[in-house]
Short mmCIF file of N, CA and C in Angstrom, two decimals:
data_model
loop_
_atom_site.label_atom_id
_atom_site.label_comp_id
_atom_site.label_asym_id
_atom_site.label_seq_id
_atom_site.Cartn_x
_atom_site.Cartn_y
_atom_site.Cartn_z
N UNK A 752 0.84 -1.17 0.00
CA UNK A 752 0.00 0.00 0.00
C UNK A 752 0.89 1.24 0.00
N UNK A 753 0.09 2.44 -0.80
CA UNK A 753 0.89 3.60 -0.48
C UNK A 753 0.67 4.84 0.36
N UNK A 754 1.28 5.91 0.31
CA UNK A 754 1.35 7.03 0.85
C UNK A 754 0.42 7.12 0.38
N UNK A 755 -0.15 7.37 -0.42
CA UNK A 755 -1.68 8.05 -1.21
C UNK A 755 -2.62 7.48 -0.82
N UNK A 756 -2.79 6.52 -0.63
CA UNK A 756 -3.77 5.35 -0.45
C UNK A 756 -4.19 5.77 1.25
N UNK A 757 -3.37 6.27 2.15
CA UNK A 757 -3.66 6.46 3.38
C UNK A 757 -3.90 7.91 3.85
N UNK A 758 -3.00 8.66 3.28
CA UNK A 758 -3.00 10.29 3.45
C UNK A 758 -4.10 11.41 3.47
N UNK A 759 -4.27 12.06 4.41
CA UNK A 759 -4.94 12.89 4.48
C UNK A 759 -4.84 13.92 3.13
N UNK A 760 -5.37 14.15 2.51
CA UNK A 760 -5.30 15.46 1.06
C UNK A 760 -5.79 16.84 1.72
N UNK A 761 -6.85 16.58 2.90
CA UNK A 761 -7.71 17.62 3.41
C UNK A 761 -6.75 18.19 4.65
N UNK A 762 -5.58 19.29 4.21
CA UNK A 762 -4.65 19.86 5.29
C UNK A 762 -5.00 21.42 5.30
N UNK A 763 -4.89 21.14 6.88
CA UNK A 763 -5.10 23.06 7.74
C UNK A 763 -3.77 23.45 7.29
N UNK A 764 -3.66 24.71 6.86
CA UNK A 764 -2.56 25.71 6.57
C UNK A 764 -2.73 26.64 7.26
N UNK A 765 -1.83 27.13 7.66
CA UNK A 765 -1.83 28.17 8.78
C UNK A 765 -0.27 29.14 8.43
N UNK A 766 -0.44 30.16 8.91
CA UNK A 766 0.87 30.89 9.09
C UNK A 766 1.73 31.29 10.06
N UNK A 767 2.85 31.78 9.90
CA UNK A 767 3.80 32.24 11.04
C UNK A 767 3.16 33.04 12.03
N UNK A 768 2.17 34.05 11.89
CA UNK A 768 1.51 34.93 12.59
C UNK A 768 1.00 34.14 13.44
N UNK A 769 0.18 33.15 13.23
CA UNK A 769 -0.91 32.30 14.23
C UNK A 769 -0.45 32.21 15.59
N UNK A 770 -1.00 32.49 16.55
CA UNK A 770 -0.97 32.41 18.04
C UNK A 770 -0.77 30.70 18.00
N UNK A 771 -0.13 30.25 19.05
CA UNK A 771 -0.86 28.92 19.14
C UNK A 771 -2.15 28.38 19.62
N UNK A 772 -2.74 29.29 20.23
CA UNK A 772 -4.34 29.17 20.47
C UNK A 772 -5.15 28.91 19.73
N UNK A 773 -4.96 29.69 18.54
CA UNK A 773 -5.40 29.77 16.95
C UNK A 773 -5.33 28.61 16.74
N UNK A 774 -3.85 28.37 15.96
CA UNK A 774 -3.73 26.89 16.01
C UNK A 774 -4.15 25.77 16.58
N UNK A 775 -4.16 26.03 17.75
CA UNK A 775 -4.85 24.86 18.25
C UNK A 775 -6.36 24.75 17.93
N UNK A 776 -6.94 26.30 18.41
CA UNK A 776 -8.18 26.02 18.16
C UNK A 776 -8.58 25.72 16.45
N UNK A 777 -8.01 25.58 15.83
CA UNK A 777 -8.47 25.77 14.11
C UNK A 777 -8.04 23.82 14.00
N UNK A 778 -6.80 23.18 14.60
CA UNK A 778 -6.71 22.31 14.66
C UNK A 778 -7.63 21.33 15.48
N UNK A 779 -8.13 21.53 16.20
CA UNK A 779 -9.53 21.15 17.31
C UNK A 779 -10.33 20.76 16.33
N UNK A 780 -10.72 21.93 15.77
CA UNK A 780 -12.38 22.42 14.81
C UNK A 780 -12.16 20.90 13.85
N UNK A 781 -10.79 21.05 13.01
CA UNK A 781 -10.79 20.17 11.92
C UNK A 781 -10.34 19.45 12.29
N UNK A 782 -10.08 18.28 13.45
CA UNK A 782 -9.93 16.98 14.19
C UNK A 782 -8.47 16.46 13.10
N UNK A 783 -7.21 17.29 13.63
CA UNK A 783 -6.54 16.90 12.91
C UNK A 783 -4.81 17.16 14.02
N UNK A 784 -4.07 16.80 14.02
CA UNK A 784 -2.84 16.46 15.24
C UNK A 784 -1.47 17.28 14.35
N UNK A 785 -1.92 17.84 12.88
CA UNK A 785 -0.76 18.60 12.62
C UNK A 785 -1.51 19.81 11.91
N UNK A 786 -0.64 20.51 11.32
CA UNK A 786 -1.22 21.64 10.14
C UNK A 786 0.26 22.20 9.78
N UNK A 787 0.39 22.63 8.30
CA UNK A 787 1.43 23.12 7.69
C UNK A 787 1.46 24.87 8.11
N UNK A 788 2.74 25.26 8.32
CA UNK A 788 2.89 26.41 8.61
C UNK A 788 3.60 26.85 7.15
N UNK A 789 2.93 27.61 6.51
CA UNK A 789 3.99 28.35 5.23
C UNK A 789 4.30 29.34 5.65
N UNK A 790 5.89 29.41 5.52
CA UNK A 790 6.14 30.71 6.19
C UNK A 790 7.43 31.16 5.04
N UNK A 791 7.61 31.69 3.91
CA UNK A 791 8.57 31.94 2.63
C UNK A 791 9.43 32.54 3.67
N UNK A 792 9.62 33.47 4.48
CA UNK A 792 10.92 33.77 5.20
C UNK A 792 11.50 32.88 6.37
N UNK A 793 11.30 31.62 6.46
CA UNK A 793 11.87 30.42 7.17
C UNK A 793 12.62 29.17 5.93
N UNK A 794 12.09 29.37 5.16
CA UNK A 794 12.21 28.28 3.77
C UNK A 794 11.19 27.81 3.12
N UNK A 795 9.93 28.17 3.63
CA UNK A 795 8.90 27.71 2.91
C UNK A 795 7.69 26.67 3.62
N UNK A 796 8.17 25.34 3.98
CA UNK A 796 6.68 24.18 4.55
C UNK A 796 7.86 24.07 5.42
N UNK A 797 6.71 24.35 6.58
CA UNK A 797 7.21 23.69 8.46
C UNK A 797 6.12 23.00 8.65
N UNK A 798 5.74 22.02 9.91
CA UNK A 798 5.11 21.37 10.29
C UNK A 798 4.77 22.64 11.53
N UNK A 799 3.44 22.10 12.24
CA UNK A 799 3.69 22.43 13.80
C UNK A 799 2.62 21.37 14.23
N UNK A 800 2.77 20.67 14.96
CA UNK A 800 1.53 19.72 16.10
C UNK A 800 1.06 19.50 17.33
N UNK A 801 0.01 18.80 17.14
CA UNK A 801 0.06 18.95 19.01
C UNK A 801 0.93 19.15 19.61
N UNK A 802 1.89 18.11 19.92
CA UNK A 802 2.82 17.97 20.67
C UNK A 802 3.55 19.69 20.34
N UNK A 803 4.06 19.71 19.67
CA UNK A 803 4.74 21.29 20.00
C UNK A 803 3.85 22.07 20.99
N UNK A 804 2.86 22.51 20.53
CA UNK A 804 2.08 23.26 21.23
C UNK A 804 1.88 22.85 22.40
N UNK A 805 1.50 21.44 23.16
CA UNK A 805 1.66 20.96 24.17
C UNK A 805 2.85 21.05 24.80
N UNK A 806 3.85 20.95 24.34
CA UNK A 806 5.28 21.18 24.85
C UNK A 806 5.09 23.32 25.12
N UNK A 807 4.82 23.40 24.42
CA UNK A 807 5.16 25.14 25.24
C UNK A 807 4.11 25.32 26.23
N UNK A 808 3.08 25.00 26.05
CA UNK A 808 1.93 25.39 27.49
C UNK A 808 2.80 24.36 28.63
N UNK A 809 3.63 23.21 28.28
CA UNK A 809 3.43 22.41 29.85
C UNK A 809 5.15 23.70 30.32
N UNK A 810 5.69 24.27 29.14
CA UNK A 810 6.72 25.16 29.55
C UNK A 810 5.71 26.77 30.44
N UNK A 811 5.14 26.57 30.33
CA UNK A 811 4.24 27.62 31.21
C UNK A 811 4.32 29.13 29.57
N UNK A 812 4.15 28.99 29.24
CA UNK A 812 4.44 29.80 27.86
C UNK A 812 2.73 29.94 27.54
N UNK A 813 2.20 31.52 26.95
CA UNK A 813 1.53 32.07 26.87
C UNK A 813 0.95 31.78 25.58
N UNK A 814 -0.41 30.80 25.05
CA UNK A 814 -0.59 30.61 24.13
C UNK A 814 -1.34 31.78 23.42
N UNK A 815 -1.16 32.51 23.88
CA UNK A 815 -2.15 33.66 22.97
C UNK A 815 -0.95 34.89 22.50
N UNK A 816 0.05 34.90 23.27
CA UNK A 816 1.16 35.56 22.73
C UNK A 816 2.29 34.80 21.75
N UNK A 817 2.49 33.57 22.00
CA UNK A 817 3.20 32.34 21.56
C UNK A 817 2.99 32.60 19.91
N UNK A 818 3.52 32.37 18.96
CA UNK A 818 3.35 32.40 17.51
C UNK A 818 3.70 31.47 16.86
N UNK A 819 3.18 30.83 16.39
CA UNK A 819 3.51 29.51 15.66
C UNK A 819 4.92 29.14 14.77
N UNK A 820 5.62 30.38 14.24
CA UNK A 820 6.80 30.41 13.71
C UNK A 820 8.12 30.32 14.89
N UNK A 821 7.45 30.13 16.15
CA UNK A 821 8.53 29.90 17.29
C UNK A 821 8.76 28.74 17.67
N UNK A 822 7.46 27.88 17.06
CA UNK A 822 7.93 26.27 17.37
C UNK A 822 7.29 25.38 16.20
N UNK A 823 6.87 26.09 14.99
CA UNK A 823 7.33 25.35 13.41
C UNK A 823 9.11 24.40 13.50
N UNK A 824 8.48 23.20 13.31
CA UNK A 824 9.75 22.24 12.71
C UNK A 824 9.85 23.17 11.24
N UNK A 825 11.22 23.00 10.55
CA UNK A 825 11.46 24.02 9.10
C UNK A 825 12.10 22.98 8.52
N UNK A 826 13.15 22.13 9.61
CA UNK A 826 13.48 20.82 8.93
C UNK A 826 12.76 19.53 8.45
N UNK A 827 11.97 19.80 7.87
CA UNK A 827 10.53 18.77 7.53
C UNK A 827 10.98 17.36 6.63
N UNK A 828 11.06 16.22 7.12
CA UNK A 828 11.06 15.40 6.09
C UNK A 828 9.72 15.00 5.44
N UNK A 829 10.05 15.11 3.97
CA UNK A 829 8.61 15.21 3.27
C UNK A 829 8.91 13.38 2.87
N UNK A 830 7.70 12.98 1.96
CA UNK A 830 7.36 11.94 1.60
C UNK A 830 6.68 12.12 0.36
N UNK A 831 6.43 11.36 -0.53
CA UNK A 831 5.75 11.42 -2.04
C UNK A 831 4.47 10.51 -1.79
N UNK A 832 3.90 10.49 -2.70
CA UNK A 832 2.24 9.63 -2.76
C UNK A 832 3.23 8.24 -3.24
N UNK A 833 3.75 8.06 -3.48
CA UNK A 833 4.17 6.77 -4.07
C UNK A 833 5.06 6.20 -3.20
N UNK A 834 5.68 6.63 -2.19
CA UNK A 834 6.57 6.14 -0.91
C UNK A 834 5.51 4.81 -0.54
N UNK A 835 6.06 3.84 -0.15
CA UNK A 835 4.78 2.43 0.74
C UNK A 835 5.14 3.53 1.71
N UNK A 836 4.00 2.41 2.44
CA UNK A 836 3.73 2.79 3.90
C UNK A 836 4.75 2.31 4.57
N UNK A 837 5.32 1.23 4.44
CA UNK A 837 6.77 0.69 5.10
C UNK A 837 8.10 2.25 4.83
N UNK A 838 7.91 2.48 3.85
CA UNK A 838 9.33 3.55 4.33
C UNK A 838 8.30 4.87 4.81
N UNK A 839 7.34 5.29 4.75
CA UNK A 839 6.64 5.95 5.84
C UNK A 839 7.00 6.25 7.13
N UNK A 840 6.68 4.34 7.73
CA UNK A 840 6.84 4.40 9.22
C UNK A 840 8.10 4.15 9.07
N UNK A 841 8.88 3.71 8.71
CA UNK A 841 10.64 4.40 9.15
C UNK A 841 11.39 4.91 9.25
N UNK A 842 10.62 6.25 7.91
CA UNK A 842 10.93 7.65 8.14
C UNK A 842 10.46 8.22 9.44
N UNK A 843 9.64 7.95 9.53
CA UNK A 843 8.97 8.32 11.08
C UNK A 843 9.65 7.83 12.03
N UNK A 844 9.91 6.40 12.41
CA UNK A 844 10.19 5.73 13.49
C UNK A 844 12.36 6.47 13.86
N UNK A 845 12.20 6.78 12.36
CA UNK A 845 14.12 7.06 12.66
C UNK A 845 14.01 8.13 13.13
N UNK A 846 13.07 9.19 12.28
CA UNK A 846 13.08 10.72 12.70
C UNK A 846 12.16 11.38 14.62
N UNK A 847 11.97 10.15 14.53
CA UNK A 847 10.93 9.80 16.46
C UNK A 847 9.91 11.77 16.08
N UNK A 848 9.03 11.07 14.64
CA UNK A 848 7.94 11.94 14.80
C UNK A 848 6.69 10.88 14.38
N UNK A 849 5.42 11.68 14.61
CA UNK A 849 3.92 11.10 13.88
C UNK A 849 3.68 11.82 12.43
N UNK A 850 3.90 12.47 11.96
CA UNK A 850 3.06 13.03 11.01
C UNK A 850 4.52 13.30 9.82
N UNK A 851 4.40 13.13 8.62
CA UNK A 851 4.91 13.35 7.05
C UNK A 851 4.27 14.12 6.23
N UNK A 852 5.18 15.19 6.08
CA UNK A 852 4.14 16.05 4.95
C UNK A 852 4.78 15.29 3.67
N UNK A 853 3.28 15.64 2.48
CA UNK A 853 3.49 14.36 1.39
C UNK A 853 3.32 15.85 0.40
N UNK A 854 4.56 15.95 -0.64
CA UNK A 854 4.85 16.65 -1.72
C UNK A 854 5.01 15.58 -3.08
N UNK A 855 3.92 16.57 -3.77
CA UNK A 855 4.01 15.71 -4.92
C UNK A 855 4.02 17.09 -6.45
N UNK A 856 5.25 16.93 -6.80
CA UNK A 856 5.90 17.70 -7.56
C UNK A 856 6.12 19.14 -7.35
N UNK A 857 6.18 19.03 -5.88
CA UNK A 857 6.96 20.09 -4.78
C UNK A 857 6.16 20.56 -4.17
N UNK A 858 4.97 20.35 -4.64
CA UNK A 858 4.11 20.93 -3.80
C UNK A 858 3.26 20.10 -3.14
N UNK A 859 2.58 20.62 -1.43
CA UNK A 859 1.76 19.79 -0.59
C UNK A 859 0.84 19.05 -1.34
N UNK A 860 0.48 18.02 -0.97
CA UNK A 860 -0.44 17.14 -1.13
C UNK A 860 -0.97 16.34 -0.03
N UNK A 861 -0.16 16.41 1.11
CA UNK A 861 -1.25 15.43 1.84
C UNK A 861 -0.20 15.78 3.20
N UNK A 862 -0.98 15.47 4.05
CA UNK A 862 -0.03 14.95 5.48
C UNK A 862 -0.31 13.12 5.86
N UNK A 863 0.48 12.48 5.98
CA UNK A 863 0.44 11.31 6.50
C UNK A 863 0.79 10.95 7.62
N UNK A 864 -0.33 10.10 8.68
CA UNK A 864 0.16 10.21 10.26
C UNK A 864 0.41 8.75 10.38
N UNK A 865 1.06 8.44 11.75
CA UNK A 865 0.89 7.16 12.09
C UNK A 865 -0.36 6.81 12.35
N UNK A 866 -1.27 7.51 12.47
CA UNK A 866 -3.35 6.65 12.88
C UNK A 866 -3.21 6.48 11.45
N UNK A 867 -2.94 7.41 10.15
CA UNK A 867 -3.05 6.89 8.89
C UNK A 867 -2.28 5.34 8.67
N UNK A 868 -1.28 5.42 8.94
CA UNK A 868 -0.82 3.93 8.46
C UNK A 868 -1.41 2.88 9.29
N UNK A 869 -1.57 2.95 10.30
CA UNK A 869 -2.06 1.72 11.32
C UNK A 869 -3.79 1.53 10.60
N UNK A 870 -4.46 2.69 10.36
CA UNK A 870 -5.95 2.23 9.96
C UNK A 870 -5.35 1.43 8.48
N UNK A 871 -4.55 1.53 7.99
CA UNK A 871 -4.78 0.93 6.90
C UNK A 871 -4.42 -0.05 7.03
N UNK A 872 -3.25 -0.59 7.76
CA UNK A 872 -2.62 -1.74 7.97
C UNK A 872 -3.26 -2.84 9.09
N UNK A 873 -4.28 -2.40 9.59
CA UNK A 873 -5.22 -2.93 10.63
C UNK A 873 -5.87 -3.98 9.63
N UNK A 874 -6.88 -3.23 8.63
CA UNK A 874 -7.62 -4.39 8.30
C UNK A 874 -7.04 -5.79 7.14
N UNK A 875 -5.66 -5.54 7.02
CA UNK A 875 -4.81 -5.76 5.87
C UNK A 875 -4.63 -7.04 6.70
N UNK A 876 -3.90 -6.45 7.66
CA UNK A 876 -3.44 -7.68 8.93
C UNK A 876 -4.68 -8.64 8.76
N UNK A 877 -5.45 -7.96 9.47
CA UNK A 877 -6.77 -9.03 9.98
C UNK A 877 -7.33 -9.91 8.83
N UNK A 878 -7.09 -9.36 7.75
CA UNK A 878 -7.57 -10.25 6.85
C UNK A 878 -6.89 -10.99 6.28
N UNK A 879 -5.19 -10.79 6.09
CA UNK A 879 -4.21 -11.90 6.09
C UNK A 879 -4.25 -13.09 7.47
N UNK A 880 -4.76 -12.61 8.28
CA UNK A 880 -4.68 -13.72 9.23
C UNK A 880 -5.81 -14.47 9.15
N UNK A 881 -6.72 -13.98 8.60
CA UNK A 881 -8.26 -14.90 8.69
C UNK A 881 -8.22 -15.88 7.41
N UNK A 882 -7.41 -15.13 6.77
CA UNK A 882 -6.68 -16.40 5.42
C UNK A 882 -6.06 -17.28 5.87
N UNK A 883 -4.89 -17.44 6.70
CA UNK A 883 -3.95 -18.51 7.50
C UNK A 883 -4.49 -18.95 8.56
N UNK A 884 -5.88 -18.63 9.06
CA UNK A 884 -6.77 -19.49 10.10
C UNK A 884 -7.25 -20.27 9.91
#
């Protein structure tokens, strides 16, 4: 199976300006654990996710003053629609993140999480095993 086959296409974009409150709250609304930060004076596609944002509130840090270009990842490893899901999760598992932004001829196309690969690989499993039962 591939990157495409699992990937979210439907991604929150957000900018450097965004409070993390914003963020969070805009990430809440659309039940989603990352969103792309474009920011052309950093290099272009950052990530930011829960976890960041969780990491500065448990730092006692002010989410309404906080700005999302202060804890955007900029070093992003991207992924293609045609990557399997096996070098997915090992891009992930080496880089110790959840989420892959997926560029397809440089530009966004999708974010891919680990709940993306596991839902897909859930029923794959189960039904290879109900074959060898």
């Amino acid at each position: 199976m591939l990157v495409r086959d699992a990937m979210s296409t439907v991604v929150l974009t957000i900018g450097p300006a965004h409070t993390l409150r914003q963020a969070a709250a805009l990430m809440s609304a659309r039940r989603v654990g990352a969103a792309l930060v474009l920011d052309p004076d950093a290099g272009g596609i950052g990530i930011l996710t829960e976890r960041d944002i969780l990491n500065s509130v448990g730092l006692g840090q002010n989410p309404d003053a906080e700005r999302t270009h202060a804890h955007t990842t900029n070093n992003v490893v991207f992924a293609t629609p045609t990557w399997t899901l096996e070098e997915a999760a090992r891009a992930m598992a080496h880089g110790g993140f959840r989420h892959l932004v997926v560029l397809d001829r440089g530009e966004p196309a999708g974010i891919v999480s680990v709940r993306d690969i596991i839902r897909c690989w859930a029923p794959a499993r189960q039904h290879a095993a109900s074959l060898t039962g």
